[in-house]
CSV table of C-alpha atoms in Angstrom, one decimal:
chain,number,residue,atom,x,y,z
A,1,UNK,CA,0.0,0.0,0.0
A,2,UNK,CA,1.4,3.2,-1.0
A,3,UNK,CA,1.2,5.8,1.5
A,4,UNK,CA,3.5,8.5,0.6
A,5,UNK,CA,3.8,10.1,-2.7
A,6,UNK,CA,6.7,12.3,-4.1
A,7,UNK,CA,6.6,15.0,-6.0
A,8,UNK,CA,7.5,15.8,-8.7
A,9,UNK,CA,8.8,12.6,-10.3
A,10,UNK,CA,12.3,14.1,-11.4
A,11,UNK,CA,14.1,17.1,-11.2
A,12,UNK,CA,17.4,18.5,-13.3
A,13,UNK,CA,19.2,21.9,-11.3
A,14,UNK,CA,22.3,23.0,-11.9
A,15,UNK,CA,25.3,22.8,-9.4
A,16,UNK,CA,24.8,25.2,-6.7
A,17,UNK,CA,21.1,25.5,-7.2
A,18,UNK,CA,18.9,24.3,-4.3
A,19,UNK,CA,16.3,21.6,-5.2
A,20,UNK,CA,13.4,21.0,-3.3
A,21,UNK,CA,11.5,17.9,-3.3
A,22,UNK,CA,7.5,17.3,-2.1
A,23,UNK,CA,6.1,14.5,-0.1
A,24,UNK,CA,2.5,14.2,0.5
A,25,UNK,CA,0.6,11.2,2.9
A,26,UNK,CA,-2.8,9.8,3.4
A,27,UNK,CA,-3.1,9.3,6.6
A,28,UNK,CA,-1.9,10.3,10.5
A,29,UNK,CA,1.4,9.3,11.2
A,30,UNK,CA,3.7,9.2,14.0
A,31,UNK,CA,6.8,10.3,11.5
A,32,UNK,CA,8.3,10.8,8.2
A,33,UNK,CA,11.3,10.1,6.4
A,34,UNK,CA,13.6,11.0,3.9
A,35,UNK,CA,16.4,8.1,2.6
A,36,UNK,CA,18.4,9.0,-0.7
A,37,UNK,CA,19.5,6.0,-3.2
A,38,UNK,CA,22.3,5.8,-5.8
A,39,UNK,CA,22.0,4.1,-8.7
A,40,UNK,CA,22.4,0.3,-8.4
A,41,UNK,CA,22.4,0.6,-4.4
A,42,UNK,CA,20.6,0.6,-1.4
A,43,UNK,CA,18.7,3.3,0.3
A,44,UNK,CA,20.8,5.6,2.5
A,45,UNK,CA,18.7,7.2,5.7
A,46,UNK,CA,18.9,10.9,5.4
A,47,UNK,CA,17.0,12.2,8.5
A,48,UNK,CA,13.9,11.7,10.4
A,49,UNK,CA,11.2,14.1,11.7
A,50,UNK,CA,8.3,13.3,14.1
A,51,UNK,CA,4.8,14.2,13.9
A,52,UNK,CA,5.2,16.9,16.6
A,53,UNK,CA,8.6,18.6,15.0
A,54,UNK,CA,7.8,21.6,12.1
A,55,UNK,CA,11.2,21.7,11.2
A,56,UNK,CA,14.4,20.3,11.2
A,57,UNK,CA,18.4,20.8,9.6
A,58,UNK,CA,21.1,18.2,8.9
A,59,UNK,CA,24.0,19.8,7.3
A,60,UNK,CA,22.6,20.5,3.6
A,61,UNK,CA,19.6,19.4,4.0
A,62,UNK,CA,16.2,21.1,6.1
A,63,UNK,CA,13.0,19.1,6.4
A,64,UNK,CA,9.7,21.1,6.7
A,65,UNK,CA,6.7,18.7,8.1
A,66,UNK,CA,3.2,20.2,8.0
A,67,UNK,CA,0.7,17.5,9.6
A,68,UNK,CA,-2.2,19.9,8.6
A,69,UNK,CA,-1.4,19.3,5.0
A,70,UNK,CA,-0.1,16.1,5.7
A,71,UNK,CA,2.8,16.5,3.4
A,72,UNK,CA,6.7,17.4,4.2
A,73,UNK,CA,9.6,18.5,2.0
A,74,UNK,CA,12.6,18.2,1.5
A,75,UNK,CA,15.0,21.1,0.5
A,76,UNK,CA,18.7,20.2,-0.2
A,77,UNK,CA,20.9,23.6,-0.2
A,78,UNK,CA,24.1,24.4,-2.9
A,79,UNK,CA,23.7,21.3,-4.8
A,80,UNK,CA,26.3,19.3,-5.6
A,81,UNK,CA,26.6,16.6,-8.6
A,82,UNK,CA,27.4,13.8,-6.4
A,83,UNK,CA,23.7,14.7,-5.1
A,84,UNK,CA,22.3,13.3,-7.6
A,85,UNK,CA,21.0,9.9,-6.7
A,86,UNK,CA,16.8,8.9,-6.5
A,87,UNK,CA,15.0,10.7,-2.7
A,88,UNK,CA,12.1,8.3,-1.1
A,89,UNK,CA,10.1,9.7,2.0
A,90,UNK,CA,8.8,6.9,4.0
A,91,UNK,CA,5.6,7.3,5.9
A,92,UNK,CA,5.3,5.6,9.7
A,93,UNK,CA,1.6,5.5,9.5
A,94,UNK,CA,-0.3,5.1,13.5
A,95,UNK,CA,-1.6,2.9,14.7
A,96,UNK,CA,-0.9,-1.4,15.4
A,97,UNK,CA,1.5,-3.1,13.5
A,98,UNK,CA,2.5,-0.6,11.4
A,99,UNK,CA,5.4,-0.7,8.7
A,100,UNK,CA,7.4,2.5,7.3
A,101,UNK,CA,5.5,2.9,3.7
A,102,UNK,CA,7.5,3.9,1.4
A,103,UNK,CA,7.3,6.4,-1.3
A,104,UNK,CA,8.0,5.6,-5.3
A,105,UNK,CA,10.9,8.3,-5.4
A,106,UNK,CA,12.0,11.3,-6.7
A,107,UNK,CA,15.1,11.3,-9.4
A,108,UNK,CA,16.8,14.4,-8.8
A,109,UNK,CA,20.1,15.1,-11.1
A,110,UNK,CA,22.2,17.9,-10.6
A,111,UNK,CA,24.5,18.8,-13.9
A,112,UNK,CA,28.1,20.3,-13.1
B,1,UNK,CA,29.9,1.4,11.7
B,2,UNK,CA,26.5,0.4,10.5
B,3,UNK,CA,26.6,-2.8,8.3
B,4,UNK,CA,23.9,-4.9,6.6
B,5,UNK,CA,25.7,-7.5,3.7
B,6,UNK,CA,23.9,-9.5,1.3
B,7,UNK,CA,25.5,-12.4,-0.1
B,8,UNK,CA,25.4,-11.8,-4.3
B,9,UNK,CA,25.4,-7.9,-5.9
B,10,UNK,CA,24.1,-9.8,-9.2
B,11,UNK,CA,22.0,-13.5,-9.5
B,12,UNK,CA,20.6,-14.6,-12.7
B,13,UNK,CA,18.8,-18.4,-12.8
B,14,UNK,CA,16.5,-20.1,-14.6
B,15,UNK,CA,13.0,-20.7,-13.9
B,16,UNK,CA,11.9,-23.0,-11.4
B,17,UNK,CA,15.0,-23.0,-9.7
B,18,UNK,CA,15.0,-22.5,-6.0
B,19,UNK,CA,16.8,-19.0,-4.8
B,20,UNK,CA,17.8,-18.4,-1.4
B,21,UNK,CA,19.0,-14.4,-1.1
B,22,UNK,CA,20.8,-14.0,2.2
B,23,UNK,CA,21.5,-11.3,4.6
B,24,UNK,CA,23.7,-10.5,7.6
B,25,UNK,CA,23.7,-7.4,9.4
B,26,UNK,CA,26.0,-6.7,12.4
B,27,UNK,CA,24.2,-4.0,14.6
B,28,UNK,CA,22.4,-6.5,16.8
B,29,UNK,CA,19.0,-5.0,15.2
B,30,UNK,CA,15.6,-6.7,16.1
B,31,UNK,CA,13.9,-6.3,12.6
B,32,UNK,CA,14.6,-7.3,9.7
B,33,UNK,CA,12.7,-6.7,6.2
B,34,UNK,CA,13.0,-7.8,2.4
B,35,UNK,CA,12.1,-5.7,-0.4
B,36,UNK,CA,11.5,-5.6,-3.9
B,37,UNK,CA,12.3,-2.3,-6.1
B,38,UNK,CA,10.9,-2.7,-9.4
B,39,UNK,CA,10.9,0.9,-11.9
B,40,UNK,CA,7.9,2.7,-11.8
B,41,UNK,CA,6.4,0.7,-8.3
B,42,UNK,CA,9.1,1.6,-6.1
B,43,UNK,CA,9.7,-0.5,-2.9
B,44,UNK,CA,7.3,-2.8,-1.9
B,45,UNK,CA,7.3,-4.6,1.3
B,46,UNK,CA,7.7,-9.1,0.9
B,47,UNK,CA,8.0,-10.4,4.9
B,48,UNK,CA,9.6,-8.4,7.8
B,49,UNK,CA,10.8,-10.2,11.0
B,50,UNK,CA,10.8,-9.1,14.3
B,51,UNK,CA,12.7,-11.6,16.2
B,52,UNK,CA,14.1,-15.0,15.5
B,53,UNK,CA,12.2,-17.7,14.2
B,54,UNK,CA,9.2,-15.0,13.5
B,55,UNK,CA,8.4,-13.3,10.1
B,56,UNK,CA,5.2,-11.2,8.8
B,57,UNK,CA,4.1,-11.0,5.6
B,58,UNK,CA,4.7,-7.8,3.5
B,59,UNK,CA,2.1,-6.4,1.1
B,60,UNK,CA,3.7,-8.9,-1.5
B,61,UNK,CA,4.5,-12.1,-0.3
B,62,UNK,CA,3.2,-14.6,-3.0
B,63,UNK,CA,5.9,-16.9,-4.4
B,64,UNK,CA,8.5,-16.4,-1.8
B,65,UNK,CA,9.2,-17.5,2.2
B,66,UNK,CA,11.8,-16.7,5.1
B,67,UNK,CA,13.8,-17.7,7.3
B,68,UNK,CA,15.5,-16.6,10.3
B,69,UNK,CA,16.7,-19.0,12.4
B,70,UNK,CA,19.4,-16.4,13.6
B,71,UNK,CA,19.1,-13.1,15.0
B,72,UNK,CA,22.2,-11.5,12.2
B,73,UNK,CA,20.4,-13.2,9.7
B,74,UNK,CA,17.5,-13.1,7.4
B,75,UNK,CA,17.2,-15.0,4.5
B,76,UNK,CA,14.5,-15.2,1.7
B,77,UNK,CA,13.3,-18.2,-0.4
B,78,UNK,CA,12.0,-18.2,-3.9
B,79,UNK,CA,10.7,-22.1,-4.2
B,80,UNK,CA,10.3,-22.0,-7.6
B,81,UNK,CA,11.7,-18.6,-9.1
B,82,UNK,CA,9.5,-17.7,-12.2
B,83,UNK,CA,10.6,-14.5,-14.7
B,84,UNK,CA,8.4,-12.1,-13.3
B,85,UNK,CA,10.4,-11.9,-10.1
B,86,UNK,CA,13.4,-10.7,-12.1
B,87,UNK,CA,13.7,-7.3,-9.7
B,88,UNK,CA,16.0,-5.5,-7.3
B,89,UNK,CA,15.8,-6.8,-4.2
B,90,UNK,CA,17.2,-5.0,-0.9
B,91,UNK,CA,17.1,-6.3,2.7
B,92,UNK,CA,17.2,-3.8,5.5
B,93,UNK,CA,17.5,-3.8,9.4
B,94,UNK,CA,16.3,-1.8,12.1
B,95,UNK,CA,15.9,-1.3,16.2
B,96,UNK,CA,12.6,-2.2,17.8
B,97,UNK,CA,13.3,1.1,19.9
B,98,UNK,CA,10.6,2.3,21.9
B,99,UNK,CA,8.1,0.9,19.2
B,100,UNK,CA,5.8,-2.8,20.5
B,101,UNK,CA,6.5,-6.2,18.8
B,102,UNK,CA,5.1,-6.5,15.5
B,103,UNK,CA,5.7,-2.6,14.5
B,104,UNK,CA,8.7,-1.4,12.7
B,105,UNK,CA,9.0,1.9,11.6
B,106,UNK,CA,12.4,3.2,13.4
B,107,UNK,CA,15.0,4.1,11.0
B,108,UNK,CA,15.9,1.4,8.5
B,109,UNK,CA,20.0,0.2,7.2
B,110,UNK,CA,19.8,-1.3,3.8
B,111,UNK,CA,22.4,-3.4,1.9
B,112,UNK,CA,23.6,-2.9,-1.7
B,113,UNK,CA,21.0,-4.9,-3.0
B,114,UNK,CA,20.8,-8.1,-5.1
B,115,UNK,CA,19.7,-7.4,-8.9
B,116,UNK,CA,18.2,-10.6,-9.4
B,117,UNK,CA,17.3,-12.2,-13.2
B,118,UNK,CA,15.1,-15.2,-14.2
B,119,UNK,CA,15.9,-16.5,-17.4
């Protein structure tokens, strides 16, 4: 069941540029996600903001998370090429038993 | 440092072989999870375990099982491998934390994946 969805699909930006990426979810959650994956690999956790946090930095990269509008993004700052690489949010829906949900991905490349 | 190995980058066999895909991870982690990334459908969930010896289905578990018979390792079965689970698959790891049994939604540690093809 797909949970959260990314938006949009791809993105091209120039080196330096900042790129910001959407994430929008169906349902309450306790919190969201961001991993990044480069080609051919596995998923690489980026950071992690809970249902009660608005905001929140790691190096780069700020995560905005409005509950209200049930959707968070992601904004990566002076963009480098080795940024470029495919950006899934994961959704940690409430309630019992629940799984992370992952996204389908963003493919952001940055051009040097 | 954080470590979750899985024991071929690239598989290819023939239909109606049996596969076994394994994984190790080395953080002591409670859960573990399979996945399959196919373009277009992006990861879905096959079985996730939670301790040793138990597993849960994913929202795609036709056509394959697991085992875990260690607490490091996870390992999943394709019986009979048919060509239409050619696919990425990635396994991944996380704490039980401050979440109950049967609920995994800490922060996951993939591995490199296995790019799997049936012939």
């Amino acid at each position: 069941s797909q949970q959260g969805e990314e938006d949009p699909q791809a993105l091209s930006i120039q080196e330096g540029e900042n790129a910001t990426m959407n994430c929008s979810y169906k349902t309450s959650i306790n919190n969201l996600q961001w991993y990044r994956q480069n080609s051919g690999r596995g998923l690489v956790h980026l950071i992690l903001i809970r249902s009660n946090e608005r905001e929140k930095h790691s190096g780069r990269l700020r995560v905005t998370l409005d509950t209200s509008k049930k959707s968070s993004s992601l904004l990566i700052t002076a963009s480098r090429a080795a940024d470029t690489a495919s950006y899934f949010c994961a959704t940690d829906p409430t309630g019992a038993n629940s799984k992370l949900t992952f996204g389908k991905g963003i493919t952001l490349s940055v051009r040097p | 440092d954080v470590k979750v190995t899985q024991s071929s980058r690239y598989l290819v066999k023939r239909t109606g072989e049996k596969v076994f895909l394994e994984c190790v991870q080395d953080m002591d982690h409670e859960n573990m999870f399979w996945y399959r990334q196919d373009p277009g459908l992006g990861l879905r969930l096959i079985y996730f375990s939670y301790d040793v010896k138990m597993k849960e289905k994913g929202d795609i578990p036709e056509g394959y099982s697991v085992s875990r018979e260690k607490k490091e390792r996870f390992s999943l079965i394709l019986e009979s491998a048919s060509t239409n689970q050619t696919s990425m698959y990635l396994c991944a790891s996380s704490y039980l934390g401050e979440l109950r049994r049967g609920t995994a939604t800490d922060t996951q540690y993939f591995g490199p994946g296995t790019r799997l093809t049936v012939l």
